[in-house]
Amino acid sequence: PNKLFQYLGGGKPVVSTALPQINALNDEIDHMIGVAETYEAFEQLIAVALASNEDHDVVQERMRVARIYSAENMARERIRRISEYRA
């Protein structure tokens, strides 16, 4: 989900529906994404995100995670895996 990383890169809170890829990623990044299983939960997480007044460190952490998952870094990882497979 490319938009997710763009939002994180802007330091914004992110809310998503519970998709397998999102759940797996969220586990990797210490549950930085608000994941909703229901419509009501989605509304609630959006309200919390809009009302949040986060400190600089939280915003910087989101941006750091987005850099890790940048298109350039993900391409490097794919090349590395292909190289390992071919070796």
CSV table of N, CA and C in Angstrom, one decimal:
chain,number,residue,atom,x,y,z
A,1,PRO,N,0.8,-1.2,0.0
A,1,PRO,CA,0.0,0.0,0.0
A,1,PRO,C,0.9,1.3,0.0
A,2,ASN,N,1.1,1.8,-1.2
A,2,ASN,CA,2.0,2.9,-1.3
A,2,ASN,C,1.6,4.2,-0.6
A,3,LYS,N,0.3,4.5,-0.7
A,3,LYS,CA,-0.2,5.7,0.0
A,3,LYS,C,0.1,5.7,1.5
A,4,LEU,N,0.0,4.5,2.1
A,4,LEU,CA,0.3,4.4,3.5
A,4,LEU,C,1.7,5.0,3.8
A,5,PHE,N,2.6,4.6,3.0
A,5,PHE,CA,4.0,5.1,3.3
A,5,PHE,C,4.1,6.6,3.0
A,6,GLN,N,3.3,7.1,2.1
A,6,GLN,CA,3.3,8.5,1.8
A,6,GLN,C,2.7,9.3,3.0
A,7,TYR,N,1.7,8.8,3.6
A,7,TYR,CA,1.1,9.4,4.7
A,7,TYR,C,2.1,9.4,5.9
A,8,LEU,N,2.7,8.2,6.1
A,8,LEU,CA,3.7,8.1,7.2
A,8,LEU,C,4.8,9.1,7.0
A,9,GLY,N,5.2,9.2,5.7
A,9,GLY,CA,6.3,10.0,5.3
A,9,GLY,C,6.0,11.5,5.6
A,10,GLY,N,4.8,11.8,5.6
A,10,GLY,CA,4.4,13.2,6.0
A,10,GLY,C,4.2,13.3,7.5
A,11,GLY,N,4.4,12.3,8.2
A,11,GLY,CA,4.3,12.3,9.7
A,11,GLY,C,2.9,12.2,10.2
A,12,LYS,N,2.0,11.9,9.3
A,12,LYS,CA,0.5,11.8,9.6
A,12,LYS,C,0.1,10.5,10.3
A,13,PRO,N,-0.9,10.5,11.1
A,13,PRO,CA,-1.4,9.3,11.6
A,13,PRO,C,-2.1,8.5,10.5
A,14,VAL,N,-2.1,7.2,10.5
A,14,VAL,CA,-2.6,6.4,9.5
A,14,VAL,C,-3.7,5.5,10.1
A,15,VAL,N,-4.8,5.4,9.4
A,15,VAL,CA,-5.9,4.5,9.8
A,15,VAL,C,-6.2,3.6,8.5
A,16,SER,N,-6.4,2.3,8.7
A,16,SER,CA,-6.6,1.4,7.6
A,16,SER,C,-7.6,0.4,8.0
A,17,THR,N,-8.2,-0.2,7.0
A,17,THR,CA,-9.0,-1.4,7.3
A,17,THR,C,-8.1,-2.6,7.5
A,18,ALA,N,-8.6,-3.6,8.1
A,18,ALA,CA,-7.8,-4.8,8.5
A,18,ALA,C,-7.5,-5.7,7.2
A,19,LEU,N,-6.5,-5.4,6.5
A,19,LEU,CA,-6.1,-6.3,5.4
A,19,LEU,C,-4.9,-7.1,5.9
A,20,PRO,N,-4.7,-8.3,5.4
A,20,PRO,CA,-3.6,-9.1,5.8
A,20,PRO,C,-2.2,-8.4,5.7
A,21,GLN,N,-2.0,-7.7,4.6
A,21,GLN,CA,-0.7,-7.0,4.4
A,21,GLN,C,-0.5,-5.9,5.4
A,22,ILE,N,-1.6,-5.2,5.7
A,22,ILE,CA,-1.5,-4.1,6.7
A,22,ILE,C,-1.3,-4.7,8.1
A,23,ASN,N,-2.0,-5.8,8.4
A,23,ASN,CA,-1.8,-6.4,9.7
A,23,ASN,C,-0.3,-6.9,9.9
A,24,ALA,N,0.2,-7.5,8.9
A,24,ALA,CA,1.6,-8.0,8.9
A,24,ALA,C,2.6,-6.8,9.1
A,25,LEU,N,2.4,-5.7,8.3
A,25,LEU,CA,3.2,-4.6,8.4
A,25,LEU,C,3.1,-3.9,9.7
A,26,ASN,N,1.9,-3.8,10.2
A,26,ASN,CA,1.7,-3.2,11.5
A,26,ASN,C,2.4,-3.9,12.6
A,27,ASP,N,2.5,-5.2,12.5
A,27,ASP,CA,3.3,-6.0,13.5
A,27,ASP,C,4.7,-5.6,13.4
A,28,GLU,N,5.2,-5.4,12.2
A,28,GLU,CA,6.7,-5.1,12.0
A,28,GLU,C,7.0,-3.7,12.6
A,29,ILE,N,6.1,-2.8,12.5
A,29,ILE,CA,6.4,-1.4,12.9
A,29,ILE,C,5.7,-1.0,14.2
A,30,ASP,N,5.6,-1.9,15.1
A,30,ASP,CA,5.1,-1.7,16.4
A,30,ASP,C,3.7,-1.0,16.5
A,31,HIS,N,2.8,-1.5,15.6
A,31,HIS,CA,1.4,-1.0,15.6
A,31,HIS,C,1.3,0.5,15.5
A,32,MET,N,2.0,1.0,14.6
A,32,MET,CA,2.0,2.5,14.3
A,32,MET,C,0.7,2.9,13.5
A,33,ILE,N,0.1,1.9,12.9
A,33,ILE,CA,-1.1,2.1,12.1
A,33,ILE,C,-2.3,1.8,12.9
A,34,GLY,N,-3.3,2.6,12.8
A,34,GLY,CA,-4.6,2.3,13.4
A,34,GLY,C,-5.4,1.3,12.5
A,35,VAL,N,-5.6,0.1,12.9
A,35,VAL,CA,-6.3,-0.9,12.1
A,35,VAL,C,-7.7,-1.2,12.6
A,36,ALA,N,-8.7,-1.0,11.7
A,36,ALA,CA,-10.1,-1.2,12.1
A,36,ALA,C,-10.6,-2.4,11.5
A,37,GLU,N,-11.3,-3.2,12.3
A,37,GLU,CA,-12.0,-4.4,11.9
A,37,GLU,C,-13.5,-4.1,11.5
A,38,THR,N,-14.0,-3.0,12.0
A,38,THR,CA,-15.4,-2.7,11.7
A,38,THR,C,-15.5,-1.2,11.3
A,39,TYR,N,-16.7,-0.9,10.7
A,39,TYR,CA,-17.0,0.5,10.3
A,39,TYR,C,-16.9,1.4,11.5
A,40,GLU,N,-17.5,1.0,12.6
A,40,GLU,CA,-17.5,1.8,13.9
A,40,GLU,C,-16.1,2.0,14.4
A,41,ALA,N,-15.3,1.0,14.3
A,41,ALA,CA,-13.9,1.1,14.8
A,41,ALA,C,-13.1,2.0,13.9
A,42,PHE,N,-13.4,2.0,12.6
A,42,PHE,CA,-12.7,2.9,11.6
A,42,PHE,C,-13.1,4.3,12.0
A,43,GLU,N,-14.4,4.6,12.2
A,43,GLU,CA,-14.8,6.0,12.5
A,43,GLU,C,-14.1,6.4,13.8
A,44,GLN,N,-14.0,5.6,14.8
A,44,GLN,CA,-13.4,5.9,16.1
A,44,GLN,C,-11.9,6.2,15.9
A,45,LEU,N,-11.2,5.4,15.1
A,45,LEU,CA,-9.8,5.6,14.9
A,45,LEU,C,-9.5,6.9,14.1
A,46,ILE,N,-10.4,7.2,13.2
A,46,ILE,CA,-10.3,8.5,12.4
A,46,ILE,C,-10.5,9.7,13.4
A,47,ALA,N,-11.5,9.6,14.2
A,47,ALA,CA,-11.7,10.7,15.2
A,47,ALA,C,-10.5,10.9,16.1
A,48,VAL,N,-10.0,9.8,16.6
A,48,VAL,CA,-8.8,9.9,17.4
A,48,VAL,C,-7.6,10.5,16.7
A,49,ALA,N,-7.4,10.0,15.4
A,49,ALA,CA,-6.3,10.6,14.6
A,49,ALA,C,-6.4,12.1,14.4
A,50,LEU,N,-7.6,12.5,14.1
A,50,LEU,CA,-7.9,13.9,13.8
A,50,LEU,C,-7.7,14.8,15.0
A,51,ALA,N,-8.0,14.2,16.2
A,51,ALA,CA,-7.9,15.0,17.4
A,51,ALA,C,-6.6,14.9,18.1
A,52,SER,N,-5.7,14.1,17.6
A,52,SER,CA,-4.4,13.9,18.2
A,52,SER,C,-3.5,15.1,18.1
A,53,ASN,N,-2.8,15.4,19.1
A,53,ASN,CA,-1.8,16.5,19.1
A,53,ASN,C,-0.5,15.8,19.5
A,54,GLU,N,0.2,15.3,18.5
A,54,GLU,CA,1.3,14.5,18.8
A,54,GLU,C,2.6,15.3,18.8
A,55,ASP,N,3.5,14.8,19.6
A,55,ASP,CA,4.8,15.4,19.8
A,55,ASP,C,5.7,15.2,18.6
A,56,HIS,N,6.8,15.9,18.5
A,56,HIS,CA,7.7,15.8,17.4
A,56,HIS,C,8.3,14.4,17.2
A,57,ASP,N,8.6,13.7,18.3
A,57,ASP,CA,9.2,12.4,18.2
A,57,ASP,C,8.3,11.4,17.5
A,58,VAL,N,7.0,11.5,17.8
A,58,VAL,CA,6.0,10.5,17.1
A,58,VAL,C,6.0,10.8,15.6
A,59,VAL,N,6.0,12.1,15.2
A,59,VAL,CA,6.0,12.4,13.8
A,59,VAL,C,7.3,12.0,13.2
A,60,GLN,N,8.4,12.2,13.8
A,60,GLN,CA,9.7,11.8,13.3
A,60,GLN,C,9.8,10.3,13.2
A,61,GLU,N,9.2,9.5,14.1
A,61,GLU,CA,9.3,8.1,14.0
A,61,GLU,C,8.5,7.6,12.8
A,62,ARG,N,7.3,8.2,12.5
A,62,ARG,CA,6.6,7.8,11.3
A,62,ARG,C,7.4,8.1,10.1
A,63,MET,N,8.1,9.2,10.0
A,63,MET,CA,8.9,9.6,8.9
A,63,MET,C,10.1,8.6,8.7
A,64,ARG,N,10.6,8.2,9.8
A,64,ARG,CA,11.7,7.2,9.8
A,64,ARG,C,11.3,5.9,9.2
A,65,VAL,N,10.1,5.4,9.6
A,65,VAL,CA,9.6,4.2,9.1
A,65,VAL,C,9.3,4.3,7.6
A,66,ALA,N,8.8,5.4,7.2
A,66,ALA,CA,8.5,5.6,5.7
A,66,ALA,C,9.8,5.5,4.9
A,67,ARG,N,10.8,6.1,5.5
A,67,ARG,CA,12.1,6.0,4.7
A,67,ARG,C,12.6,4.6,4.6
A,68,ILE,N,12.4,3.8,5.6
A,68,ILE,CA,12.8,2.4,5.6
A,68,ILE,C,12.1,1.6,4.4
A,69,TYR,N,10.8,2.0,4.3
A,69,TYR,CA,10.0,1.3,3.2
A,69,TYR,C,9.9,2.1,2.0
A,70,SER,N,10.8,3.0,1.7
A,70,SER,CA,10.8,3.8,0.5
A,70,SER,C,10.9,2.9,-0.7
A,71,ALA,N,10.4,3.4,-1.9
A,71,ALA,CA,10.5,2.7,-3.1
A,71,ALA,C,11.9,2.2,-3.4
A,72,GLU,N,12.9,3.1,-3.2
A,72,GLU,CA,14.3,2.8,-3.4
A,72,GLU,C,14.8,1.7,-2.5
A,73,ASN,N,14.5,1.8,-1.3
A,73,ASN,CA,14.9,0.7,-0.4
A,73,ASN,C,14.2,-0.6,-0.6
A,74,MET,N,13.0,-0.6,-1.0
A,74,MET,CA,12.2,-1.8,-1.3
A,74,MET,C,12.8,-2.4,-2.6
A,75,ALA,N,13.2,-1.6,-3.6
A,75,ALA,CA,13.8,-2.1,-4.8
A,75,ALA,C,15.1,-2.8,-4.5
A,76,ARG,N,15.9,-2.2,-3.6
A,76,ARG,CA,17.2,-2.8,-3.2
A,76,ARG,C,17.0,-4.1,-2.6
A,77,GLU,N,16.0,-4.2,-1.7
A,77,GLU,CA,15.7,-5.5,-1.1
A,77,GLU,C,15.2,-6.5,-2.1
A,78,ARG,N,14.5,-6.2,-3.0
A,78,ARG,CA,14.1,-7.2,-4.1
A,78,ARG,C,15.3,-7.6,-4.9
A,79,ILE,N,16.1,-6.7,-5.2
A,79,ILE,CA,17.4,-7.1,-6.0
A,79,ILE,C,18.2,-8.0,-5.1
A,80,ARG,N,18.3,-7.7,-3.8
A,80,ARG,CA,19.1,-8.5,-2.9
A,80,ARG,C,18.6,-10.0,-2.9
A,81,ARG,N,17.3,-10.1,-2.8
A,81,ARG,CA,16.6,-11.4,-2.7
A,81,ARG,C,16.8,-12.2,-4.0
A,82,ILE,N,16.6,-11.5,-5.1
A,82,ILE,CA,16.8,-12.1,-6.4
A,82,ILE,C,18.3,-12.6,-6.5
A,83,SER,N,19.2,-11.8,-6.1
A,83,SER,CA,20.6,-12.1,-6.2
A,83,SER,C,20.9,-13.4,-5.4
A,84,GLU,N,20.3,-13.4,-4.2
A,84,GLU,CA,20.5,-14.6,-3.3
A,84,GLU,C,19.9,-15.8,-3.9
A,85,TYR,N,18.8,-15.7,-4.5
A,85,TYR,CA,18.1,-16.8,-5.2
A,85,TYR,C,18.9,-17.4,-6.3
A,86,ARG,N,19.5,-16.4,-7.1
A,86,ARG,CA,20.3,-16.8,-8.3
A,86,ARG,C,21.7,-17.4,-7.9
A,87,ALA,N,22.2,-17.1,-6.7
A,87,ALA,CA,23.5,-17.5,-6.3
A,87,ALA,C,23.6,-19.0,-6.0
